[in-house]
Amino acid sequence: GVYGSQGKAVAAVAFGRTSGELQERADSPIIRGILAAEGGHGIPSQGAAPIIRNGAIEGAVGVGGGTGQQDEDCAKAGIAKL
């Protein structure tokens, strides 16, 4: 759903990497602390990628509805078209 997609995008922005890269470390105190500090909206689950231009994070694209890998592939494809 939309909240899952937004949550994955928040996580991608917070860490400047795909949300799937955070998935295996989701229970670490650092990941949990940063997500709590941003308001608890981030979801460290595969399906989002950050939009990075000239070394700066401008936002992220989060996708839901497929497998985690399909969602991430769609997010990256959308970013590539920007």
PDB file of N, CA, C and O in Angstrom:
ATOM      1  N   GLY A   1       0.798  -1.176   0.000  1.00  0.00           N
ATOM      2  CA  GLY A   1       0.000   0.000   0.000  1.00  0.00           C
ATOM      3  C   GLY A   1       0.857   1.263   0.000  1.00  0.00           C
ATOM      4  O   GLY A   1       2.077   1.214   0.010  1.00  0.00           O
ATOM      5  N   VAL A   2       0.196   2.374  -0.008  1.00  0.00           N
ATOM      6  CA  VAL A   2       0.881   3.661  -0.094  1.00  0.00           C
ATOM      7  C   VAL A   2       1.766   3.909   1.122  1.00  0.00           C
ATOM      8  O   VAL A   2       2.859   4.454   1.003  1.00  0.00           O
ATOM      9  N   TYR A   3       1.324   3.508   2.318  1.00  0.00           N
ATOM     10  CA  TYR A   3       2.141   3.768   3.509  1.00  0.00           C
ATOM     11  C   TYR A   3       3.419   2.943   3.495  1.00  0.00           C
ATOM     12  O   TYR A   3       4.466   3.415   3.923  1.00  0.00           O
ATOM     13  N   GLY A   4       3.337   1.734   2.991  1.00  0.00           N
ATOM     14  CA  GLY A   4       4.537   0.911   2.875  1.00  0.00           C
ATOM     15  C   GLY A   4       5.527   1.510   1.894  1.00  0.00           C
ATOM     16  O   GLY A   4       6.730   1.570   2.158  1.00  0.00           O
ATOM     17  N   SER A   5       5.027   1.993   0.772  1.00  0.00           N
ATOM     18  CA  SER A   5       5.889   2.615  -0.232  1.00  0.00           C
ATOM     19  C   SER A   5       6.534   3.880   0.306  1.00  0.00           C
ATOM     20  O   SER A   5       7.724   4.120   0.116  1.00  0.00           O
ATOM     21  N   GLN A   6       5.741   4.685   0.999  1.00  0.00           N
ATOM     22  CA  GLN A   6       6.280   5.913   1.591  1.00  0.00           C
ATOM     23  C   GLN A   6       7.304   5.590   2.670  1.00  0.00           C
ATOM     24  O   GLN A   6       8.345   6.247   2.761  1.00  0.00           O
ATOM     25  N   GLY A   7       7.019   4.596   3.484  1.00  0.00           N
ATOM     26  CA  GLY A   7       7.947   4.215   4.546  1.00  0.00           C
ATOM     27  C   GLY A   7       9.277   3.735   4.007  1.00  0.00           C
ATOM     28  O   GLY A   7      10.342   4.050   4.554  1.00  0.00           O
ATOM     29  N   LYS A   8       9.236   2.968   2.928  1.00  0.00           N
ATOM     30  CA  LYS A   8      10.481   2.510   2.308  1.00  0.00           C
ATOM     31  C   LYS A   8      11.249   3.697   1.737  1.00  0.00           C
ATOM     32  O   LYS A   8      12.476   3.758   1.847  1.00  0.00           O
ATOM     33  N   ALA A   9      10.530   4.655   1.143  1.00  0.00           N
ATOM     34  CA  ALA A   9      11.189   5.853   0.609  1.00  0.00           C
ATOM     35  C   ALA A   9      11.827   6.673   1.727  1.00  0.00           C
ATOM     36  O   ALA A   9      12.944   7.180   1.574  1.00  0.00           O
ATOM     37  N   VAL A  10      11.155   6.796   2.855  1.00  0.00           N
ATOM     38  CA  VAL A  10      11.721   7.529   3.996  1.00  0.00           C
ATOM     39  C   VAL A  10      13.029   6.876   4.440  1.00  0.00           C
ATOM     40  O   VAL A  10      14.023   7.559   4.703  1.00  0.00           O
ATOM     41  N   ALA A  11      13.036   5.553   4.524  1.00  0.00           N
ATOM     42  CA  ALA A  11      14.258   4.846   4.927  1.00  0.00           C
ATOM     43  C   ALA A  11      15.380   5.074   3.912  1.00  0.00           C
ATOM     44  O   ALA A  11      16.537   5.291   4.292  1.00  0.00           O
ATOM     45  N   ALA A  12      15.041   5.049   2.623  1.00  0.00           N
ATOM     46  CA  ALA A  12      16.059   5.264   1.588  1.00  0.00           C
ATOM     47  C   ALA A  12      16.667   6.662   1.694  1.00  0.00           C
ATOM     48  O   ALA A  12      17.878   6.833   1.544  1.00  0.00           O
ATOM     49  N   VAL A  13      15.841   7.665   1.975  1.00  0.00           N
ATOM     50  CA  VAL A  13      16.337   9.035   2.138  1.00  0.00           C
ATOM     51  C   VAL A  13      17.181   9.155   3.406  1.00  0.00           C
ATOM     52  O   VAL A  13      18.253   9.759   3.403  1.00  0.00           O
ATOM     53  N   ALA A  14      16.702   8.573   4.496  1.00  0.00           N
ATOM     54  CA  ALA A  14      17.389   8.701   5.781  1.00  0.00           C
ATOM     55  C   ALA A  14      18.811   8.142   5.734  1.00  0.00           C
ATOM     56  O   ALA A  14      19.701   8.657   6.408  1.00  0.00           O
ATOM     57  N   PHE A  15      19.012   7.115   4.924  1.00  0.00           N
ATOM     58  CA  PHE A  15      20.321   6.459   4.890  1.00  0.00           C
ATOM     59  C   PHE A  15      21.066   6.628   3.571  1.00  0.00           C
ATOM     60  O   PHE A  15      22.207   6.206   3.443  1.00  0.00           O
ATOM     61  N   GLY A  16      20.420   7.221   2.566  1.00  0.00           N
ATOM     62  CA  GLY A  16      21.084   7.452   1.293  1.00  0.00           C
ATOM     63  C   GLY A  16      21.444   6.191   0.545  1.00  0.00           C
ATOM     64  O   GLY A  16      22.429   6.152  -0.187  1.00  0.00           O
ATOM     65  N   ARG A  17      20.620   5.172   0.706  1.00  0.00           N
ATOM     66  CA  ARG A  17      20.845   3.893   0.011  1.00  0.00           C
ATOM     67  C   ARG A  17      19.515   3.197  -0.173  1.00  0.00           C
ATOM     68  O   ARG A  17      18.518   3.632   0.387  1.00  0.00           O
ATOM     69  N   THR A  18      19.505   2.120  -0.941  1.00  0.00           N
ATOM     70  CA  THR A  18      18.248   1.421  -1.137  1.00  0.00           C
ATOM     71  C   THR A  18      17.746   0.895   0.198  1.00  0.00           C
ATOM     72  O   THR A  18      18.531   0.522   1.076  1.00  0.00           O
ATOM     73  N   SER A  19      16.428   0.879   0.345  1.00  0.00           N
ATOM     74  CA  SER A  19      15.855   0.414   1.602  1.00  0.00           C
ATOM     75  C   SER A  19      16.155  -1.060   1.845  1.00  0.00           C
ATOM     76  O   SER A  19      16.255  -1.496   2.989  1.00  0.00           O
ATOM     77  N   GLY A  20      16.341  -1.824   0.789  1.00  0.00           N
ATOM     78  CA  GLY A  20      16.667  -3.238   0.932  1.00  0.00           C
ATOM     79  C   GLY A  20      18.022  -3.464   1.580  1.00  0.00           C
ATOM     80  O   GLY A  20      18.229  -4.474   2.256  1.00  0.00           O
ATOM     81  N   GLU A  21      18.960  -2.529   1.379  1.00  0.00           N
ATOM     82  CA  GLU A  21      20.277  -2.653   2.011  1.00  0.00           C
ATOM     83  C   GLU A  21      20.172  -2.562   3.529  1.00  0.00           C
ATOM     84  O   GLU A  21      21.065  -3.015   4.238  1.00  0.00           O
ATOM     85  N   LEU A  22      19.107  -1.981   4.023  1.00  0.00           N
ATOM     86  CA  LEU A  22      18.911  -1.828   5.466  1.00  0.00           C
ATOM     87  C   LEU A  22      18.203  -3.031   6.082  1.00  0.00           C
ATOM     88  O   LEU A  22      18.230  -3.220   7.291  1.00  0.00           O
ATOM     89  N   GLN A  23      17.579  -3.834   5.249  1.00  0.00           N
ATOM     90  CA  GLN A  23      16.708  -4.904   5.717  1.00  0.00           C
ATOM     91  C   GLN A  23      17.410  -5.880   6.659  1.00  0.00           C
ATOM     92  O   GLN A  23      16.891  -6.198   7.721  1.00  0.00           O
ATOM     93  N   GLU A  24      18.586  -6.343   6.296  1.00  0.00           N
ATOM     94  CA  GLU A  24      19.253  -7.340   7.132  1.00  0.00           C
ATOM     95  C   GLU A  24      19.803  -6.749   8.428  1.00  0.00           C
ATOM     96  O   GLU A  24      20.076  -7.483   9.364  1.00  0.00           O
ATOM     97  N   ARG A  25      19.914  -5.435   8.491  1.00  0.00           N
ATOM     98  CA  ARG A  25      20.403  -4.778   9.713  1.00  0.00           C
ATOM     99  C   ARG A  25      19.300  -4.004  10.432  1.00  0.00           C
ATOM    100  O   ARG A  25      19.566  -3.168  11.289  1.00  0.00           O
ATOM    101  N   ALA A  26      18.058  -4.278  10.101  1.00  0.00           N
ATOM    102  CA  ALA A  26      16.930  -3.502  10.622  1.00  0.00           C
ATOM    103  C   ALA A  26      16.843  -3.507  12.145  1.00  0.00           C
ATOM    104  O   ALA A  26      16.337  -2.557  12.729  1.00  0.00           O
ATOM    105  N   ASP A  27      17.320  -4.546  12.784  1.00  0.00           N
ATOM    106  CA  ASP A  27      17.232  -4.617  14.245  1.00  0.00           C
ATOM    107  C   ASP A  27      18.447  -4.041  14.951  1.00  0.00           C
ATOM    108  O   ASP A  27      18.501  -4.060  16.181  1.00  0.00           O
ATOM    109  N   SER A  28      19.410  -3.512  14.204  1.00  0.00           N
ATOM    110  CA  SER A  28      20.586  -2.941  14.861  1.00  0.00           C
ATOM    111  C   SER A  28      20.187  -1.643  15.579  1.00  0.00           C
ATOM    112  O   SER A  28      19.309  -0.908  15.123  1.00  0.00           O
ATOM    113  N   PRO A  29      20.825  -1.362  16.710  1.00  0.00           N
ATOM    114  CA  PRO A  29      20.484  -0.142  17.458  1.00  0.00           C
ATOM    115  C   PRO A  29      20.663   1.143  16.650  1.00  0.00           C
ATOM    116  O   PRO A  29      19.878   2.079  16.804  1.00  0.00           O
ATOM    117  N   ILE A  30      21.645   1.184  15.768  1.00  0.00           N
ATOM    118  CA  ILE A  30      21.882   2.396  14.976  1.00  0.00           C
ATOM    119  C   ILE A  30      20.735   2.623  13.987  1.00  0.00           C
ATOM    120  O   ILE A  30      20.196   3.731  13.896  1.00  0.00           O
ATOM    121  N   ILE A  31      20.364   1.588  13.257  1.00  0.00           N
ATOM    122  CA  ILE A  31      19.267   1.715  12.285  1.00  0.00           C
ATOM    123  C   ILE A  31      17.977   2.085  13.012  1.00  0.00           C
ATOM    124  O   ILE A  31      17.272   3.027  12.619  1.00  0.00           O
ATOM    125  N   ARG A  32      17.680   1.381  14.081  1.00  0.00           N
ATOM    126  CA  ARG A  32      16.452   1.655  14.833  1.00  0.00           C
ATOM    127  C   ARG A  32      16.458   3.066  15.418  1.00  0.00           C
ATOM    128  O   ARG A  32      15.438   3.751  15.420  1.00  0.00           O
ATOM    129  N   GLY A  33      17.611   3.504  15.908  1.00  0.00           N
ATOM    130  CA  GLY A  33      17.711   4.837  16.493  1.00  0.00           C
ATOM    131  C   GLY A  33      17.491   5.944  15.481  1.00  0.00           C
ATOM    132  O   GLY A  33      16.761   6.906  15.751  1.00  0.00           O
ATOM    133  N   ILE A  34      18.104   5.807  14.324  1.00  0.00           N
ATOM    134  CA  ILE A  34      17.937   6.833  13.288  1.00  0.00           C
ATOM    135  C   ILE A  34      16.495   6.864  12.787  1.00  0.00           C
ATOM    136  O   ILE A  34      15.916   7.933  12.612  1.00  0.00           O
ATOM    137  N   LEU A  35      15.897   5.696  12.585  1.00  0.00           N
ATOM    138  CA  LEU A  35      14.506   5.670  12.139  1.00  0.00           C
ATOM    139  C   LEU A  35      13.572   6.240  13.201  1.00  0.00           C
ATOM    140  O   LEU A  35      12.604   6.929  12.876  1.00  0.00           O
ATOM    141  N   ALA A  36      13.868   5.996  14.462  1.00  0.00           N
ATOM    142  CA  ALA A  36      13.053   6.577  15.543  1.00  0.00           C
ATOM    143  C   ALA A  36      13.225   8.090  15.585  1.00  0.00           C
ATOM    144  O   ALA A  36      12.251   8.832  15.765  1.00  0.00           O
ATOM    145  N   ALA A  37      14.447   8.565  15.375  1.00  0.00           N
ATOM    146  CA  ALA A  37      14.720  10.005  15.415  1.00  0.00           C
ATOM    147  C   ALA A  37      14.004  10.749  14.287  1.00  0.00           C
ATOM    148  O   ALA A  37      13.623  11.907  14.450  1.00  0.00           O
ATOM    149  N   GLU A  38      13.810  10.095  13.138  1.00  0.00           N
ATOM    150  CA  GLU A  38      13.129  10.762  12.040  1.00  0.00           C
ATOM    151  C   GLU A  38      11.615  10.687  12.191  1.00  0.00           C
ATOM    152  O   GLU A  38      10.885  11.190  11.368  1.00  0.00           O
ATOM    153  N   GLY A  39      11.132  10.055  13.230  1.00  0.00           N
ATOM    154  CA  GLY A  39       9.698  10.024  13.484  1.00  0.00           C
ATOM    155  C   GLY A  39       9.070   8.648  13.415  1.00  0.00           C
ATOM    156  O   GLY A  39       7.861   8.509  13.569  1.00  0.00           O
ATOM    157  N   GLY A  40       9.870   7.633  13.145  1.00  0.00           N
ATOM    158  CA  GLY A  40       9.345   6.271  13.106  1.00  0.00           C
ATOM    159  C   GLY A  40       8.587   5.911  11.846  1.00  0.00           C
ATOM    160  O   GLY A  40       7.873   4.918  11.814  1.00  0.00           O
ATOM    161  N   HIS A  41       8.755   6.701  10.786  1.00  0.00           N
ATOM    162  CA  HIS A  41       8.022   6.440   9.548  1.00  0.00           C
ATOM    163  C   HIS A  41       8.772   5.559   8.561  1.00  0.00           C
ATOM    164  O   HIS A  41       8.181   5.080   7.602  1.00  0.00           O
ATOM    165  N   GLY A  42      10.066   5.390   8.756  1.00  0.00           N
ATOM    166  CA  GLY A  42      10.873   4.619   7.816  1.00  0.00           C
ATOM    167  C   GLY A  42      10.661   3.131   7.952  1.00  0.00           C
ATOM    168  O   GLY A  42      10.508   2.604   9.056  1.00  0.00           O
ATOM    169  N   ILE A  43      10.633   2.446   6.830  1.00  0.00           N
ATOM    170  CA  ILE A  43      10.493   0.989   6.801  1.00  0.00           C
ATOM    171  C   ILE A  43      11.707   0.412   6.081  1.00  0.00           C
ATOM    172  O   ILE A  43      11.861   0.595   4.868  1.00  0.00           O
ATOM    173  N   PRO A  44      12.591  -0.277   6.805  1.00  0.00           N
ATOM    174  CA  PRO A  44      13.788  -0.843   6.181  1.00  0.00           C
ATOM    175  C   PRO A  44      13.485  -2.172   5.488  1.00  0.00           C
ATOM    176  O   PRO A  44      13.864  -3.247   5.938  1.00  0.00           O
ATOM    177  N   SER A  45      12.776  -2.092   4.386  1.00  0.00           N
ATOM    178  CA  SER A  45      12.375  -3.259   3.615  1.00  0.00           C
ATOM    179  C   SER A  45      12.585  -2.943   2.137  1.00  0.00           C
ATOM    180  O   SER A  45      12.382  -1.812   1.704  1.00  0.00           O
ATOM    181  N   GLN A  46      12.987  -3.922   1.380  1.00  0.00           N
ATOM    182  CA  GLN A  46      13.331  -3.714  -0.022  1.00  0.00           C
ATOM    183  C   GLN A  46      12.173  -3.128  -0.813  1.00  0.00           C
ATOM    184  O   GLN A  46      11.038  -3.574  -0.682  1.00  0.00           O
ATOM    185  N   GLY A  47      12.489  -2.109  -1.647  1.00  0.00           N
ATOM    186  CA  GLY A  47      11.473  -1.532  -2.514  1.00  0.00           C
ATOM    187  C   GLY A  47      11.595  -0.050  -2.762  1.00  0.00           C
ATOM    188  O   GLY A  47      10.727   0.541  -3.388  1.00  0.00           O
ATOM    189  N   ALA A  48      12.678   0.578  -2.288  1.00  0.00           N
ATOM    190  CA  ALA A  48      12.849   2.014  -2.521  1.00  0.00           C
ATOM    191  C   ALA A  48      14.306   2.324  -2.806  1.00  0.00           C
ATOM    192  O   ALA A  48      15.203   1.601  -2.383  1.00  0.00           O
ATOM    193  N   ALA A  49      14.511   3.423  -3.521  1.00  0.00           N
ATOM    194  CA  ALA A  49      15.864   3.881  -3.843  1.00  0.00           C
ATOM    195  C   ALA A  49      15.910   5.400  -3.724  1.00  0.00           C
ATOM    196  O   ALA A  49      14.931   6.083  -4.042  1.00  0.00           O
ATOM    197  N   PRO A  50      17.042   5.916  -3.257  1.00  0.00           N
ATOM    198  CA  PRO A  50      17.166   7.367  -3.130  1.00  0.00           C
ATOM    199  C   PRO A  50      17.413   8.029  -4.481  1.00  0.00           C
ATOM    200  O   PRO A  50      17.970   7.428  -5.396  1.00  0.00           O
ATOM    201  N   ILE A  51      16.986   9.266  -4.603  1.00  0.00           N
ATOM    202  CA  ILE A  51      17.292  10.091  -5.771  1.00  0.00           C
ATOM    203  C   ILE A  51      18.501  10.931  -5.377  1.00  0.00           C
ATOM    204  O   ILE A  51      18.406  11.774  -4.490  1.00  0.00           O
ATOM    205  N   ILE A  52      19.618  10.663  -6.017  1.00  0.00           N
ATOM    206  CA  ILE A  52      20.865  11.366  -5.690  1.00  0.00           C
ATOM    207  C   ILE A  52      21.346  12.089  -6.944  1.00  0.00           C
ATOM    208  O   ILE A  52      21.553  11.468  -7.988  1.00  0.00           O
ATOM    209  N   ARG A  53      21.510  13.398  -6.834  1.00  0.00           N
ATOM    210  CA  ARG A  53      22.018  14.211  -7.943  1.00  0.00           C
ATOM    211  C   ARG A  53      23.162  15.063  -7.437  1.00  0.00           C
ATOM    212  O   ARG A  53      23.031  15.728  -6.408  1.00  0.00           O
ATOM    213  N   ASN A  54      24.250  15.027  -8.149  1.00  0.00           N
ATOM    214  CA  ASN A  54      25.439  15.807  -7.784  1.00  0.00           C
ATOM    215  C   ASN A  54      25.846  15.565  -6.335  1.00  0.00           C
ATOM    216  O   ASN A  54      26.223  16.479  -5.620  1.00  0.00           O
ATOM    217  N   GLY A  55      25.706  14.314  -5.897  1.00  0.00           N
ATOM    218  CA  GLY A  55      26.125  13.938  -4.550  1.00  0.00           C
ATOM    219  C   GLY A  55      25.154  14.299  -3.446  1.00  0.00           C
ATOM    220  O   GLY A  55      25.422  14.034  -2.280  1.00  0.00           O
ATOM    221  N   ALA A  56      24.011  14.906  -3.787  1.00  0.00           N
ATOM    222  CA  ALA A  56      23.033  15.299  -2.775  1.00  0.00           C
ATOM    223  C   ALA A  56      21.766  14.447  -2.907  1.00  0.00           C
ATOM    224  O   ALA A  56      21.299  14.184  -4.011  1.00  0.00           O
ATOM    225  N   ILE A  57      21.215  14.045  -1.769  1.00  0.00           N
ATOM    226  CA  ILE A  57      19.978  13.280  -1.771  1.00  0.00           C
ATOM    227  C   ILE A  57      18.822  14.259  -1.933  1.00  0.00           C
ATOM    228  O   ILE A  57      18.644  15.171  -1.132  1.00  0.00           O
ATOM    229  N   GLU A  58      18.051  14.078  -2.996  1.00  0.00           N
ATOM    230  CA  GLU A  58      16.930  14.971  -3.282  1.00  0.00           C
ATOM    231  C   GLU A  58      15.586  14.372  -2.919  1.00  0.00           C
ATOM    232  O   GLU A  58      14.587  15.072  -2.903  1.00  0.00           O
ATOM    233  N   GLY A  59      15.539  13.095  -2.664  1.00  0.00           N
ATOM    234  CA  GLY A  59      14.284  12.426  -2.361  1.00  0.00           C
ATOM    235  C   GLY A  59      14.459  10.940  -2.575  1.00  0.00           C
ATOM    236  O   GLY A  59      15.585  10.437  -2.588  1.00  0.00           O
ATOM    237  N   ALA A  60      13.356  10.243  -2.761  1.00  0.00           N
ATOM    238  CA  ALA A  60      13.402   8.804  -3.007  1.00  0.00           C
ATOM    239  C   ALA A  60      12.129   8.371  -3.702  1.00  0.00           C
ATOM    240  O   ALA A  60      11.113   9.074  -3.667  1.00  0.00           O
ATOM    241  N   VAL A  61      12.196   7.216  -4.313  1.00  0.00           N
ATOM    242  CA  VAL A  61      11.022   6.587  -4.914  1.00  0.00           C
ATOM    243  C   VAL A  61      10.800   5.274  -4.183  1.00  0.00           C
ATOM    244  O   VAL A  61      11.720   4.453  -4.086  1.00  0.00           O
ATOM    245  N   GLY A  62       9.608   5.092  -3.648  1.00  0.00           N
ATOM    246  CA  GLY A  62       9.228   3.848  -2.990  1.00  0.00           C
ATOM    247  C   GLY A  62       8.116   3.179  -3.770  1.00  0.00           C
ATOM    248  O   GLY A  62       7.214   3.854  -4.273  1.00  0.00           O
ATOM    249  N   VAL A  63       8.189   1.869  -3.879  1.00  0.00           N
ATOM    250  CA  VAL A  63       7.224   1.116  -4.671  1.00  0.00           C
ATOM    251  C   VAL A  63       6.731  -0.075  -3.855  1.00  0.00           C
ATOM    252  O   VAL A  63       7.480  -0.641  -3.059  1.00  0.00           O
ATOM    253  N   GLY A  64       5.486  -0.466  -4.059  1.00  0.00           N
ATOM    254  CA  GLY A  64       4.917  -1.644  -3.418  1.00  0.00           C
ATOM    255  C   GLY A  64       4.027  -2.390  -4.383  1.00  0.00           C
ATOM    256  O   GLY A  64       3.653  -1.868  -5.426  1.00  0.00           O
ATOM    257  N   GLY A  65       3.709  -3.604  -4.041  1.00  0.00           N
ATOM    258  CA  GLY A  65       2.782  -4.382  -4.859  1.00  0.00           C
ATOM    259  C   GLY A  65       3.382  -5.613  -5.485  1.00  0.00           C
ATOM    260  O   GLY A  65       2.667  -6.538  -5.849  1.00  0.00           O
ATOM    261  N   GLY A  66       4.698  -5.641  -5.630  1.00  0.00           N
ATOM    262  CA  GLY A  66       5.366  -6.817  -6.179  1.00  0.00           C
ATOM    263  C   GLY A  66       6.239  -7.444  -5.118  1.00  0.00           C
ATOM    264  O   GLY A  66       6.064  -7.197  -3.923  1.00  0.00           O
ATOM    265  N   THR A  67       7.183  -8.241  -5.554  1.00  0.00           N
ATOM    266  CA  THR A  67       8.182  -8.727  -4.613  1.00  0.00           C
ATOM    267  C   THR A  67       9.092  -7.557  -4.255  1.00  0.00           C
ATOM    268  O   THR A  67       9.093  -6.530  -4.945  1.00  0.00           O
ATOM    269  N   GLY A  68       9.872  -7.701  -3.208  1.00  0.00           N
ATOM    270  CA  GLY A  68      10.805  -6.639  -2.849  1.00  0.00           C
ATOM    271  C   GLY A  68      11.731  -6.289  -3.994  1.00  0.00           C
ATOM    272  O   GLY A  68      11.987  -5.111  -4.267  1.00  0.00           O
ATOM    273  N   GLN A  69      12.232  -7.302  -4.688  1.00  0.00           N
ATOM    274  CA  GLN A  69      13.144  -7.054  -5.804  1.00  0.00           C
ATOM    275  C   GLN A  69      12.441  -6.344  -6.946  1.00  0.00           C
ATOM    276  O   GLN A  69      12.991  -5.417  -7.550  1.00  0.00           O
ATOM    277  N   GLN A  70      11.209  -6.752  -7.256  1.00  0.00           N
ATOM    278  CA  GLN A  70      10.442  -6.076  -8.311  1.00  0.00           C
ATOM    279  C   GLN A  70      10.195  -4.615  -7.945  1.00  0.00           C
ATOM    280  O   GLN A  70      10.320  -3.731  -8.796  1.00  0.00           O
ATOM    281  N   ASP A  71       9.849  -4.378  -6.686  1.00  0.00           N
ATOM    282  CA  ASP A  71       9.604  -3.009  -6.236  1.00  0.00           C
ATOM    283  C   ASP A  71      10.860  -2.159  -6.382  1.00  0.00           C
ATOM    284  O   ASP A  71      10.813  -1.036  -6.881  1.00  0.00           O
ATOM    285  N   GLU A  72      12.003  -2.702  -5.942  1.00  0.00           N
ATOM    286  CA  GLU A  72      13.254  -1.957  -6.051  1.00  0.00           C
ATOM    287  C   GLU A  72      13.633  -1.702  -7.503  1.00  0.00           C
ATOM    288  O   GLU A  72      14.058  -0.606  -7.862  1.00  0.00           O
ATOM    289  N   ASP A  73      13.454  -2.704  -8.352  1.00  0.00           N
ATOM    290  CA  ASP A  73      13.760  -2.527  -9.781  1.00  0.00           C
ATOM    291  C   ASP A  73      12.889  -1.435 -10.379  1.00  0.00           C
ATOM    292  O   ASP A  73      13.383  -0.605 -11.176  1.00  0.00           O
ATOM    293  N   CYS A  74      11.614  -1.390 -10.023  1.00  0.00           N
ATOM    294  CA  CYS A  74      10.716  -0.345 -10.534  1.00  0.00           C
ATOM    295  C   CYS A  74      11.132   1.035 -10.025  1.00  0.00           C
ATOM    296  O   CYS A  74      11.099   2.014 -10.771  1.00  0.00           O
ATOM    297  N   ALA A  75      11.513   1.108  -8.754  1.00  0.00           N
ATOM    298  CA  ALA A  75      11.955   2.392  -8.195  1.00  0.00           C
ATOM    299  C   ALA A  75      13.188   2.895  -8.940  1.00  0.00           C
ATOM    300  O   ALA A  75      13.255   4.073  -9.329  1.00  0.00           O
ATOM    301  N   LYS A  76      14.155   2.017  -9.155  1.00  0.00           N
ATOM    302  CA  LYS A  76      15.382   2.420  -9.868  1.00  0.00           C
ATOM    303  C   LYS A  76      15.076   2.810 -11.307  1.00  0.00           C
ATOM    304  O   LYS A  76      15.661   3.761 -11.830  1.00  0.00           O
ATOM    305  N   ALA A  77      14.149   2.095 -11.964  1.00  0.00           N
ATOM    306  CA  ALA A  77      13.785   2.419 -13.339  1.00  0.00           C
ATOM    307  C   ALA A  77      13.128   3.792 -13.407  1.00  0.00           C
ATOM    308  O   ALA A  77      13.395   4.574 -14.324  1.00  0.00           O
ATOM    309  N   GLY A  78      12.271   4.101 -12.440  1.00  0.00           N
ATOM    310  CA  GLY A  78      11.636   5.415 -12.405  1.00  0.00           C
ATOM    311  C   GLY A  78      12.648   6.527 -12.209  1.00  0.00           C
ATOM    312  O   GLY A  78      12.587   7.561 -12.871  1.00  0.00           O
ATOM    313  N   ILE A  79      13.590   6.313 -11.318  1.00  0.00           N
ATOM    314  CA  ILE A  79      14.629   7.312 -11.065  1.00  0.00           C
ATOM    315  C   ILE A  79      15.487   7.532 -12.298  1.00  0.00           C
ATOM    316  O   ILE A  79      15.854   8.668 -12.614  1.00  0.00           O
ATOM    317  N   ALA A  80      15.758   6.457 -13.013  1.00  0.00           N
ATOM    318  CA  ALA A  80      16.589   6.569 -14.225  1.00  0.00           C
ATOM    319  C   ALA A  80      15.930   7.445 -15.284  1.00  0.00           C
ATOM    320  O   ALA A  80      16.609   8.021 -16.135  1.00  0.00           O
ATOM    321  N   LYS A  81      14.612   7.584 -15.232  1.00  0.00           N
ATOM    322  CA  LYS A  81      13.877   8.398 -16.219  1.00  0.00           C
ATOM    323  C   LYS A  81      13.781   9.865 -15.825  1.00  0.00           C
ATOM    324  O   LYS A  81      13.302  10.684 -16.601  1.00  0.00           O
ATOM    325  N   LEU A  82      14.219  10.208 -14.611  1.00  0.00           N
ATOM    326  CA  LEU A  82      14.139  11.605 -14.177  1.00  0.00           C
ATOM    327  C   LEU A  82      15.178  12.476 -14.890  1.00  0.00           C
ATOM    328  O   LEU A  82      16.225  12.063 -15.220  1.00  0.00           O
TER     329      LEU A  82
END
